[in-house]
Amino acid sequence: MNIYDIAELAGVSIATVSRVVNDSPKVSEKTKAKVRAVMEEQQYTPNVFARSLGLNSMQTVGVVCPDVSDVYMATCVAYLEKSIRSYGYNCILYCSGYEYADKENAIKQILEKRIDALVLVGSQYAGDGSESDTRYIREAAQKVPVFFIGGSIRCPGVYCVVADAYQAMYDVVSALTESGRKRILFLHDSNSYSAKQKLRGYEDALKDNGLPVLDELKIFAQNKIRKVYEILSEQKDLEFDAAVATDDGLAVGVLKYARSRNLSVPEDVNIIGYNNSELAICCEPELSSIDSRSDVLCKAAIDSMMRLLSGQPIRQKRVVSCRFVKRHTTNF
Amino acid sequence: MNIYDIAELAGVSIATVSRVVNDSPKVSEKTKAKVRAVMEEQQYTPNVFARSLGLNSMQTVGVVCPDVSDVYMATCVAYLEKSIRSYGYNCILYCSGYEYADKENAIKQILEKRIDALVLVGSQYAGDGSESDTRYIREAAQKVPVFFIGGSIRCPGVYCVVADAYQAMYDVVSALTESGRKRILFLHDSNSYSAKQKLRGYEDALKDNGLPVLDELKIFAQNKIRKVYEILSEQKDLEFDAAVATDDGLAVGVLKYARSRNLSVPEDVNIIGYNNSELAICCEPELSSIDSRSDVLCKAAIDSMMRLLSGQPIRQKRVVSCRFVKRHTTNF
């Protein structure tokens, strides 16, 4: 069902439908009523038409992220905004928080604005990937094209650009085991799609290198630096000779704990962060980190979006390789 | 000149003027032409009317900052967005860069959107405060109310919420001198309004405590951590026993330099950052920092804005006190 169908059903031209959408005084009230009745019958809102025709578009892209004060998300939003603007579009920003109800509400509210497309930053919005956890995304995708940065779900109208977190984590954990590390901590702060990819990469690398996967070495900490430090301090018997984290802040927490225990980094403990943020160069020694190349991800997403909005076909999923940035917390 | 004047001049009701603004089919073309002629004559744009009446408003606030990937600005944008949304408004974000032409262009472009008010984050937009450096702001303020976060210029239609950076810097530099520090570096990365306030606080505190103000101790470095480290490394003879910075990143640069020279912090060198960002707790030892309380600033600005948009009078300038957060790079 598109504007052509509505025009046909109402027995008017496409131009007339578009004028009705824009409430033009050039169309009689009688014709308006007729066209609107058809639109209502077909459950189409004027905005959907306007968008499909590029009419009445506010040239606006909605960007939603859980928390723009998070260093990684802020970097993504900065890249997205620049790229969106380079196409002459505006960027409406919405910070949703992390709770399901808040995320659902955020998407609902931003869809009420006349946006042409929606970008979701971070894999938080993919939930655990289940139908029930992503219903609101699936519904949103029936209204506007939805672009995921760093998350992935399979659904018509949803387009994903993801970094290959699995491979990146697999590679560094393999390198750690090959250099003789045997007890490698895995620190994460969510159970999102991307955190799961990283966990799988970690586990597969251990198995492929003949090491056991131990639950005691998987640590969940949401408040990053402080929390990691506290958790490790509470478990003083926990031995480890390396740590990989899903975020630089978590890795800094390990670094601080290692210092408090007089462990040498990288001699006694290798530590690897994720996102290659400014935090990685603030700490001492500076943190080796996996760069998920958010600049490339964000630009690729917006380039695709604009191709789609201009009527061209695009791929539903693009995968970008990560890059390991070696600094001074690793010695392999 | 307001909508009442236009209605009177055109000899129509206010409701009719508002209908003309919204191009309602209920008004005849003849009347529309008459009202529009008056509006043109008086150089009023429909948006100005729409806004003053709350009609045709998109309930949108424009937020412009130089670079949202900067930790401090990202924090402000997060607070602003939350506060703007709590009033049922949207937040359009625009990252302008730091160059004059880019800032001017950003403001021009965002004003073309139907925004109800404009927020400028950071004192960069106040330039050196001169007429020529702020003309584009003054022009913007004729179209929508403009709110400065952390910057200040005197101009009708411009409202400023600033932290008392002068006093904060004066207080910490006084404390440093009282604890016996004699050669205190001042590091800054811009010559903005707020950087100047901090410099004045630094200089006045030195003078009031009987110490000379030395140009060699004032260091300008724009690329923060690395740059500061490089500049100090090039001037190995430069002696100092304390450093205050206009940004945490600059202070981390000093910390890294001190470590490379085997200087003890805080014994040999006291270091104080600014903004109390996440960077301050990543480094080792953790950084004492001045918290400019961006949460309070941002909320105060949006609360004022909403009062203004609902027709109430507000103060043109509000000053919020900073807070010194003592960690481990100071010993006073």
XYZ file of C-alpha atoms in Angstrom:
664
model
C 0.000 0.000 0.000
C 1.474 3.340 -1.045
C 0.391 6.774 -2.201
C -0.400 5.455 -5.648
C -2.899 3.011 -4.183
C -4.553 5.717 -2.132
C -4.787 7.971 -5.180
C -6.364 5.157 -7.156
C -8.805 4.155 -4.429
C -9.887 7.773 -3.960
C -10.052 8.378 -7.685
C -7.724 11.399 -7.573
C -4.183 12.188 -8.696
C -1.078 11.621 -6.578
C -0.571 15.388 -6.515
C -4.018 15.784 -4.995
C -3.247 13.227 -2.287
C -0.073 15.093 -1.460
C -2.003 18.388 -1.335
C -4.503 16.828 1.050
C -1.621 15.624 3.212
C -0.355 19.188 3.331
C -3.874 20.595 3.815
C -3.500 22.820 0.767
C -6.301 25.372 0.216
C -6.219 24.386 -3.467
C -8.196 21.215 -2.751
C -11.934 21.400 -2.019
C -13.211 20.286 1.368
C -15.249 17.596 -0.372
C -12.203 16.052 -2.054
C -10.210 16.333 1.173
C -12.904 14.418 3.029
C -12.961 11.704 0.380
C -9.166 11.237 0.347
C -8.963 11.313 4.131
C -11.656 8.655 4.395
C -9.616 6.362 2.150
C -6.468 7.074 4.140
C -8.265 6.283 7.363
C -9.774 3.119 5.950
C -6.318 1.955 4.916
C -4.890 3.002 8.275
C -2.256 5.223 6.737
C -1.162 8.378 8.465
C -0.313 11.484 6.447
C 3.248 11.314 7.734
C 3.861 7.943 6.166
C 2.782 9.336 2.833
C 4.660 12.519 3.215
C 7.768 10.557 3.961
C 7.397 8.127 1.102
C 7.056 11.064 -1.242
C 9.683 13.186 0.400
C 6.897 15.672 0.958
C 6.252 17.443 4.182
C 9.468 15.875 5.409
C 11.195 17.872 8.107
C 14.491 16.392 6.903
C 15.056 15.104 10.370
C 16.667 11.959 11.718
C 15.948 10.790 15.257
C 18.940 9.588 17.251
C 18.306 7.660 20.446
C 20.970 6.471 22.857
C 20.719 5.317 26.475
C 23.040 8.012 27.892
C 25.018 10.593 25.942
C 27.242 11.310 28.935
C 28.808 7.869 28.322
C 32.069 8.510 26.473
C 31.499 5.893 23.780
C 27.940 6.941 23.031
C 28.890 10.611 22.956
C 31.534 9.853 20.361
C 28.973 7.986 18.257
C 26.418 10.785 18.559
C 29.068 13.297 17.481
C 29.905 11.259 14.371
C 26.246 10.648 13.566
C 25.286 14.284 13.942
C 28.099 15.403 11.652
C 27.174 12.844 9.028
C 23.421 13.521 9.218
C 24.057 17.224 8.852
C 26.340 16.713 5.857
C 23.232 15.490 4.031
C 21.270 18.601 5.006
C 19.219 16.773 7.653
C 18.703 17.685 11.312
C 19.388 15.439 14.210
C 16.835 15.148 17.029
C 18.500 13.600 20.058
C 16.756 11.533 22.690
C 18.480 9.940 25.694
C 16.344 7.044 26.781
C 18.002 5.535 29.822
C 18.548 1.787 30.084
C 15.245 0.382 31.382
C 12.936 -1.425 28.990
C 9.937 0.800 29.703
C 12.037 3.944 29.249
C 13.490 2.748 25.973
C 10.057 1.799 24.689
C 8.675 5.168 25.715
C 11.585 7.028 24.097
C 11.011 5.323 20.766
C 7.305 5.972 20.989
C 7.826 9.660 21.676
C 10.419 10.251 19.007
C 8.190 8.561 16.431
C 5.560 11.187 17.129
C 7.932 13.746 15.665
C 8.130 13.915 11.935
C 11.357 11.977 11.570
C 12.455 10.360 8.331
C 14.505 7.638 9.981
C 15.640 6.474 13.393
C 19.116 5.588 14.645
C 19.605 3.537 17.802
C 23.045 3.821 19.330
C 24.476 0.850 21.174
C 23.308 -2.703 21.295
C 21.095 -2.051 24.334
C 18.042 -1.700 22.116
C 18.404 -5.206 20.732
C 17.794 -6.555 24.241
C 18.446 -10.277 24.284
C 17.292 -10.394 20.653
C 14.031 -12.189 21.510
C 10.693 -11.217 19.981
C 9.344 -9.950 23.272
C 12.429 -7.870 23.997
C 12.339 -6.105 20.632
C 8.649 -5.706 19.908
C 8.810 -1.929 20.160
C 11.664 -1.857 17.647
C 9.750 -4.068 15.236
C 6.746 -1.786 15.515
C 8.889 1.303 14.982
C 10.349 -0.257 11.840
C 6.874 -0.359 10.324
C 6.800 3.422 10.520
C 10.333 4.545 9.677
C 13.535 2.773 8.712
C 15.503 1.920 11.855
C 19.297 1.809 11.943
C 21.189 0.021 14.664
C 24.704 1.095 15.556
C 26.482 -1.786 17.248
C 23.416 -3.948 17.742
C 21.678 -6.434 15.535
C 18.224 -7.919 15.163
C 16.648 -9.559 12.126
C 13.520 -7.720 11.124
C 12.166 -6.049 7.992
C 12.917 -2.321 8.034
C 15.761 -2.674 10.530
C 19.292 -2.098 9.242
C 22.323 -2.948 11.320
C 25.893 -1.767 11.226
C 27.990 -3.702 13.687
C 31.618 -4.078 14.575
C 32.928 -7.622 14.560
C 33.172 -7.798 18.330
C 33.252 -11.587 18.340
C 36.352 -11.757 16.182
C 38.076 -8.898 17.994
C 37.622 -10.584 21.377
C 38.504 -14.011 19.982
C 41.747 -12.622 18.592
C 42.967 -10.862 21.740
C 42.050 -13.766 24.041
C 43.847 -16.159 21.689
C 46.896 -13.901 21.763
C 46.772 -13.819 25.581
C 46.597 -17.626 25.858
C 49.389 -18.044 23.313
C 51.592 -15.776 25.397
C 50.973 -18.072 28.378
C 48.090 -16.389 30.225
C 45.857 -18.994 31.854
C 43.293 -17.220 33.996
C 41.709 -14.448 31.983
C 38.960 -12.330 33.541
C 36.028 -11.266 31.378
C 34.359 -8.049 32.587
C 31.075 -6.815 31.184
C 28.482 -4.229 32.113
C 25.483 -5.458 30.159
C 24.006 -8.541 28.528
C 23.371 -6.747 25.270
C 23.873 -8.220 21.832
C 27.375 -6.838 21.585
C 28.341 -7.977 25.095
C 27.186 -11.453 24.127
C 29.266 -11.418 20.962
C 32.282 -10.493 23.031
C 31.555 -13.228 25.554
C 31.258 -15.815 22.797
C 34.572 -14.687 21.331
C 36.177 -14.996 24.763
C 34.750 -18.461 25.419
C 35.523 -19.840 21.968
C 39.105 -18.588 22.150
C 39.594 -20.282 25.531
C 38.157 -23.573 24.264
C 40.121 -23.500 21.010
C 43.268 -22.980 23.055
C 42.511 -25.802 25.471
C 41.562 -23.687 28.487
C 38.449 -24.151 30.637
C 35.642 -21.563 30.673
C 35.163 -20.674 34.352
C 32.167 -18.775 35.672
C 34.198 -17.290 38.499
C 36.266 -15.384 35.938
C 33.224 -13.662 34.415
C 32.463 -10.484 36.293
C 29.463 -8.245 35.841
C 29.790 -4.636 37.022
C 27.567 -1.809 35.951
C 29.177 1.189 37.528
C 32.455 0.661 35.791
C 35.610 1.944 37.437
C 34.598 1.968 41.108
C 32.396 -1.090 40.962
C 35.037 -3.306 39.367
C 37.530 -2.210 41.959
C 35.078 -3.020 44.760
C 34.062 -6.411 43.390
C 37.670 -7.511 42.928
C 38.616 -6.203 46.356
C 35.864 -8.324 47.899
C 37.215 -11.457 46.232
C 40.854 -11.249 47.215
C 41.463 -14.978 46.559
C 40.462 -14.673 42.939
C 43.584 -15.209 40.901
C 43.975 -13.940 37.375
C 46.851 -13.095 35.066
C 44.878 -11.174 32.444
C 41.605 -9.307 31.990
C 39.540 -8.367 28.965
C 36.663 -5.924 29.301
C 33.710 -4.837 27.198
C 34.441 -1.183 28.016
C 37.532 0.896 28.868
C 36.077 2.019 32.187
C 35.863 -1.592 33.388
C 39.475 -2.169 32.376
C 40.561 0.948 34.287
C 38.848 -0.570 37.331
C 41.027 -3.690 37.004
C 44.103 -1.519 36.602
C 43.304 0.309 39.819
C 42.763 -2.960 41.637
C 46.064 -4.360 40.317
C 47.868 -1.279 41.617
C 46.249 -1.615 45.034
C 47.493 -5.224 45.224
C 50.963 -4.271 43.990
C 50.563 -6.372 40.868
C 52.707 -5.216 37.952
C 50.978 -4.394 34.708
C 51.657 -5.879 32.185
C 54.152 -8.292 33.832
C 51.757 -9.886 36.362
C 48.504 -8.952 34.679
C 47.653 -8.084 31.074
C 44.639 -5.793 30.702
C 42.659 -5.007 27.556
C 39.880 -2.426 27.314
C 37.274 -1.853 24.667
C 36.241 1.257 22.655
C 39.645 2.927 22.670
C 38.208 5.993 24.402
C 39.970 8.932 26.024
C 39.906 6.974 29.290
C 42.446 4.576 27.766
C 45.093 7.281 27.563
C 44.331 8.827 30.950
C 45.273 5.848 33.057
C 48.758 4.635 33.885
C 50.075 2.564 32.198
C 48.026 3.524 29.166
C 45.487 0.902 28.233
C 45.646 -1.449 25.269
C 42.144 -1.338 23.854
C 39.985 -2.657 21.040
C 38.838 0.132 18.755
C 35.361 -0.628 17.453
C 35.776 2.158 14.894
C 32.629 4.043 15.685
C 33.581 6.691 13.113
C 33.373 4.087 10.341
C 30.212 2.484 11.764
C 28.351 5.766 12.097
C 29.290 7.082 8.691
C 28.371 3.774 7.044
C 24.969 3.812 8.737
C 24.092 7.337 7.618
C 25.386 6.794 4.077
C 23.144 3.725 3.832
C 20.199 5.579 5.319
C 20.433 8.338 2.759
C 20.636 5.833 -0.070
C 17.520 4.163 1.304
C 15.665 7.463 1.705
C 16.426 8.281 -1.907
C 14.842 4.998 -2.948
C 17.879 2.788 -3.483
C 18.225 -0.724 -2.055
C 20.690 -1.262 0.810
C 22.046 -4.253 2.707
C 20.338 -5.120 5.975
C 23.558 -5.806 7.816
C 27.093 -4.531 7.514
C 29.981 -5.795 9.596
C 33.070 -3.661 10.210
C 36.323 -5.122 11.535
C 37.714 -3.843 14.823
C 41.292 -2.813 15.424
C 43.487 -3.702 18.384
C 45.366 -0.680 19.696
C 48.393 -1.880 21.608
C 49.590 0.352 24.444
C 51.267 -0.547 27.724
C 48.970 -2.945 29.579
C 49.785 -5.933 27.347
C 53.078 -7.601 26.458
C 52.173 -10.004 23.647
C 5.838 45.151 17.813
C 3.799 42.027 18.408
C 0.894 40.093 16.958
C -1.578 42.590 18.434
C 0.077 45.424 16.529
C -0.022 43.467 13.281
C -3.694 42.648 13.811
C -4.444 46.307 14.446
C -2.414 47.557 11.501
C -4.101 45.049 9.188
C -7.516 45.721 10.663
C -8.184 42.068 11.495
C -8.443 39.953 14.637
C -5.498 38.196 16.286
C -7.106 34.879 15.403
C -7.071 35.876 11.753
C -3.381 36.775 11.902
C -2.652 33.391 13.430
C -4.720 31.680 10.719
C -2.755 33.532 8.051
C 0.461 32.392 9.710
C -0.803 28.815 9.474
C -2.120 29.341 5.945
C -5.602 28.254 6.985
C -8.136 27.783 4.169
C -10.656 29.617 6.360
C -9.112 32.977 5.476
C -9.699 34.502 2.044
C -6.742 35.074 -0.256
C -7.487 38.792 -0.171
C -7.220 38.984 3.616
C -4.108 36.804 3.568
C -2.465 39.191 1.118
C -3.335 42.179 3.286
C -2.001 40.639 6.512
C 1.138 39.374 4.828
C 1.831 42.816 3.422
C 1.711 44.298 6.931
C 3.948 41.536 8.253
C 6.454 42.148 5.511
C 6.341 45.886 6.019
C 7.095 45.356 9.708
C 9.774 42.805 8.904
C 8.200 40.116 11.015
C 8.456 36.482 10.017
C 5.537 34.105 10.626
C 7.739 32.063 12.944
C 8.178 34.953 15.303
C 4.418 35.258 15.545
C 3.846 31.589 15.814
C 6.297 31.446 18.630
C 4.964 34.419 20.496
C 1.538 32.809 20.385
C 2.700 29.291 21.020
C 1.121 28.482 17.692
C 2.726 26.411 15.025
C 5.516 25.744 17.509
C 7.306 22.464 16.977
C 8.071 22.442 20.729
C 11.713 22.225 19.861
C 14.830 23.658 21.462
C 18.058 23.912 19.488
C 21.224 22.902 21.318
C 24.562 23.853 19.808
C 27.954 22.856 21.153
C 31.384 22.854 19.513
C 31.999 19.109 19.906
C 29.808 16.597 21.716
C 32.624 14.045 21.831
C 34.251 16.324 24.440
C 33.474 14.790 27.832
C 32.329 18.027 29.465
C 30.085 19.084 26.608
C 28.585 15.607 26.328
C 27.652 15.748 30.000
C 25.992 19.126 29.492
C 24.109 17.941 26.420
C 22.870 14.911 28.360
C 21.556 17.113 31.190
C 20.019 19.615 28.770
C 18.309 16.945 26.719
C 16.806 15.362 29.808
C 15.573 18.687 31.113
C 14.203 19.864 27.749
C 12.350 16.595 27.340
C 10.867 16.804 30.822
C 8.951 19.845 29.542
C 7.649 17.927 26.529
C 10.027 19.634 24.112
C 12.432 18.061 21.627
C 16.087 18.741 21.439
C 17.710 19.362 18.057
C 21.464 18.974 18.387
C 24.058 20.727 16.280
C 27.821 20.339 16.684
C 29.419 23.444 15.265
C 33.164 23.000 15.578
C 35.347 25.765 17.018
C 36.007 28.128 14.090
C 34.172 31.439 13.927
C 32.748 30.811 10.451
C 31.550 27.341 11.444
C 29.902 28.598 14.616
C 28.196 31.419 12.712
C 26.995 28.970 10.074
C 25.717 26.522 12.694
C 23.605 29.187 14.372
C 22.295 30.364 11.023
C 21.274 26.865 10.023
C 19.641 25.914 13.292
C 17.622 29.148 13.239
C 16.120 28.030 9.948
C 14.441 25.203 11.827
C 11.370 26.041 13.784
C 13.005 26.226 17.188
C 11.479 27.992 20.166
C 14.781 28.773 21.853
C 18.486 28.198 21.446
C 21.043 26.889 23.942
C 24.758 27.423 23.391
C 26.983 25.091 25.372
C 30.364 26.321 26.506
C 31.786 29.779 26.538
C 33.266 29.389 23.046
C 30.319 31.237 21.532
C 30.951 34.359 23.545
C 34.286 34.727 21.747
C 36.285 37.486 23.370
C 32.994 39.201 24.228
C 33.510 42.010 21.707
C 30.714 43.260 19.441
C 32.383 41.883 16.329
C 32.974 38.472 17.871
C 29.355 38.051 18.924
C 27.386 39.716 16.158
C 25.852 36.417 15.036
C 24.677 35.742 18.587
C 23.129 39.190 18.868
C 21.316 38.650 15.592
C 20.103 35.228 16.697
C 18.727 36.749 19.901
C 16.433 38.948 17.829
C 14.759 35.795 16.546
C 14.669 33.421 19.508
C 15.743 33.636 23.141
C 19.344 32.485 23.444
C 20.677 30.721 26.549
C 24.370 30.493 27.276
C 25.707 27.662 29.398
C 29.032 28.691 30.870
C 29.486 31.797 28.772
C 28.300 35.334 29.175
C 27.585 38.336 26.984
C 25.374 41.306 27.687
C 22.690 41.596 25.075
C 18.889 41.785 25.021
C 17.405 38.338 24.498
C 20.524 36.544 25.694
C 20.318 34.738 29.032
C 23.401 33.377 30.735
C 23.890 30.725 33.347
C 27.509 30.594 34.428
C 29.561 28.899 37.062
C 31.656 31.198 39.190
C 34.896 30.114 37.570
C 36.740 33.204 38.770
C 36.049 32.495 42.414
C 36.725 28.762 42.078
C 40.135 29.384 40.551
C 40.911 32.198 42.982
C 40.149 29.906 45.899
C 42.275 26.944 44.819
C 45.240 29.102 43.794
C 45.043 30.914 47.137
C 45.008 27.571 48.910
C 48.044 26.430 46.917
C 50.031 29.565 47.768
C 49.036 29.336 51.408
C 50.371 25.798 51.522
C 53.707 27.125 50.241
C 53.502 26.569 46.474
C 55.354 29.323 44.622
C 55.454 28.437 40.938
C 51.976 27.494 39.806
C 51.363 26.604 36.160
C 48.157 27.758 34.508
C 47.083 25.531 31.601
C 44.298 26.479 29.225
C 42.999 25.314 25.888
C 41.036 28.347 24.750
C 40.694 32.076 25.265
C 36.981 31.895 25.830
C 35.029 33.871 28.366
C 35.272 31.140 30.940
C 38.997 30.563 30.360
C 39.493 34.288 30.921
C 37.547 34.197 34.158
C 39.741 31.365 35.346
C 42.899 33.233 34.319
C 41.762 36.333 36.214
C 41.086 34.238 39.298
C 44.555 32.712 39.004
C 46.291 36.065 38.552
C 44.371 37.852 41.303
C 45.065 35.054 43.756
C 48.798 35.226 42.997
C 48.873 39.002 43.426
C 46.798 38.956 46.599
C 49.229 36.417 48.012
C 52.315 38.404 47.053
C 53.474 36.229 44.158
C 54.465 37.473 40.693
C 52.356 36.671 37.614
C 54.781 35.071 35.138
C 54.008 34.543 31.464
C 56.272 31.503 31.296
C 53.927 29.712 33.687
C 50.890 30.176 31.435
C 50.664 27.354 28.935
C 48.280 27.078 26.034
C 47.629 23.592 24.668
C 44.697 22.639 22.536
C 45.059 18.899 22.152
C 44.935 18.271 25.845
C 46.674 15.226 27.260
C 49.365 14.592 24.630
C 49.993 18.216 23.804
C 50.578 19.276 27.396
C 52.979 16.406 27.841
C 54.887 17.412 24.704
C 55.046 21.106 25.559
C 56.346 20.448 29.063
C 58.831 17.888 27.766
C 60.243 20.497 25.382
C 60.798 22.940 28.264
C 62.658 20.724 30.672
C 64.085 23.703 32.608
C 60.654 25.012 33.463
C 60.249 24.584 37.183
C 56.884 24.386 38.871
C 55.489 23.005 42.094
C 51.807 23.121 41.200
C 49.500 23.277 38.202
C 45.920 24.387 37.722
C 44.104 23.645 34.464
C 40.922 24.779 32.754
C 40.093 21.157 31.872
C 40.778 17.721 33.377
C 42.502 16.492 30.210
C 45.132 19.240 30.525
C 45.729 18.282 34.140
C 46.153 14.623 33.189
C 48.830 15.794 30.728
C 50.730 17.434 33.588
C 50.351 14.281 35.659
C 51.873 12.195 32.887
C 54.734 14.621 32.523
C 55.377 14.602 36.277
C 55.549 10.814 36.210
C 58.014 10.848 33.312
C 60.278 13.184 35.304
C 59.926 11.098 38.483
C 58.231 13.943 40.298
C 55.984 12.833 43.135
C 52.370 13.947 43.079
C 51.243 15.581 45.308
C 54.555 15.906 47.261
C 56.593 17.628 44.528
C 53.732 18.899 42.407
C 50.098 19.649 43.229
C 47.740 19.299 40.272
C 44.150 20.520 39.960
C 41.847 19.797 37.042
C 38.564 21.352 36.028
C 35.117 19.881 35.253
C 35.414 16.845 37.530
C 34.927 14.491 34.598
C 35.422 10.735 34.368
C 39.003 11.430 33.313
C 39.698 12.648 36.843
C 39.089 9.208 38.312
C 40.890 7.279 35.560
C 44.326 8.684 36.182
C 46.697 7.787 38.985
C 46.730 9.359 41.518
C 43.134 10.436 41.037
C 42.791 14.098 40.196
C 41.530 16.825 42.478
C 39.203 18.831 40.270
C 36.849 21.786 40.270
C 33.279 20.711 39.619
C 31.483 23.398 37.655
C 28.186 21.659 38.428
C 26.922 21.379 34.894
C 23.863 19.503 36.158
C 22.774 22.564 38.143
C 23.689 24.990 35.338
C 21.809 23.067 32.673
C 18.699 22.528 34.724
C 18.611 26.189 35.776
C 18.905 27.292 32.150
C 16.041 25.117 30.918
C 13.809 25.975 33.886
C 14.355 29.666 33.099
C 13.742 29.103 29.415
C 10.413 27.446 30.045
C 9.352 30.250 32.357
C 10.277 32.739 29.631
C 8.441 30.787 26.922
C 5.345 30.797 29.080
C 5.531 34.563 29.299
C 7.118 35.090 32.711
C 10.072 37.407 33.335
C 13.464 35.840 34.090
C 16.865 37.091 35.156
C 19.407 37.695 32.413
C 22.264 36.181 34.340
C 22.550 33.522 36.984
C 25.772 32.569 38.702
C 26.253 29.148 40.281
C 29.079 28.396 42.714
C 31.600 25.699 41.836
C 32.735 22.966 44.162
C 36.288 21.774 44.760
C 36.512 17.979 44.757
C 39.616 16.964 46.652
C 41.272 13.711 45.573
C 44.915 12.681 45.596
C 46.844 15.211 43.519
C 46.707 17.943 46.171
C 47.814 18.022 49.785
C 46.326 21.213 51.149
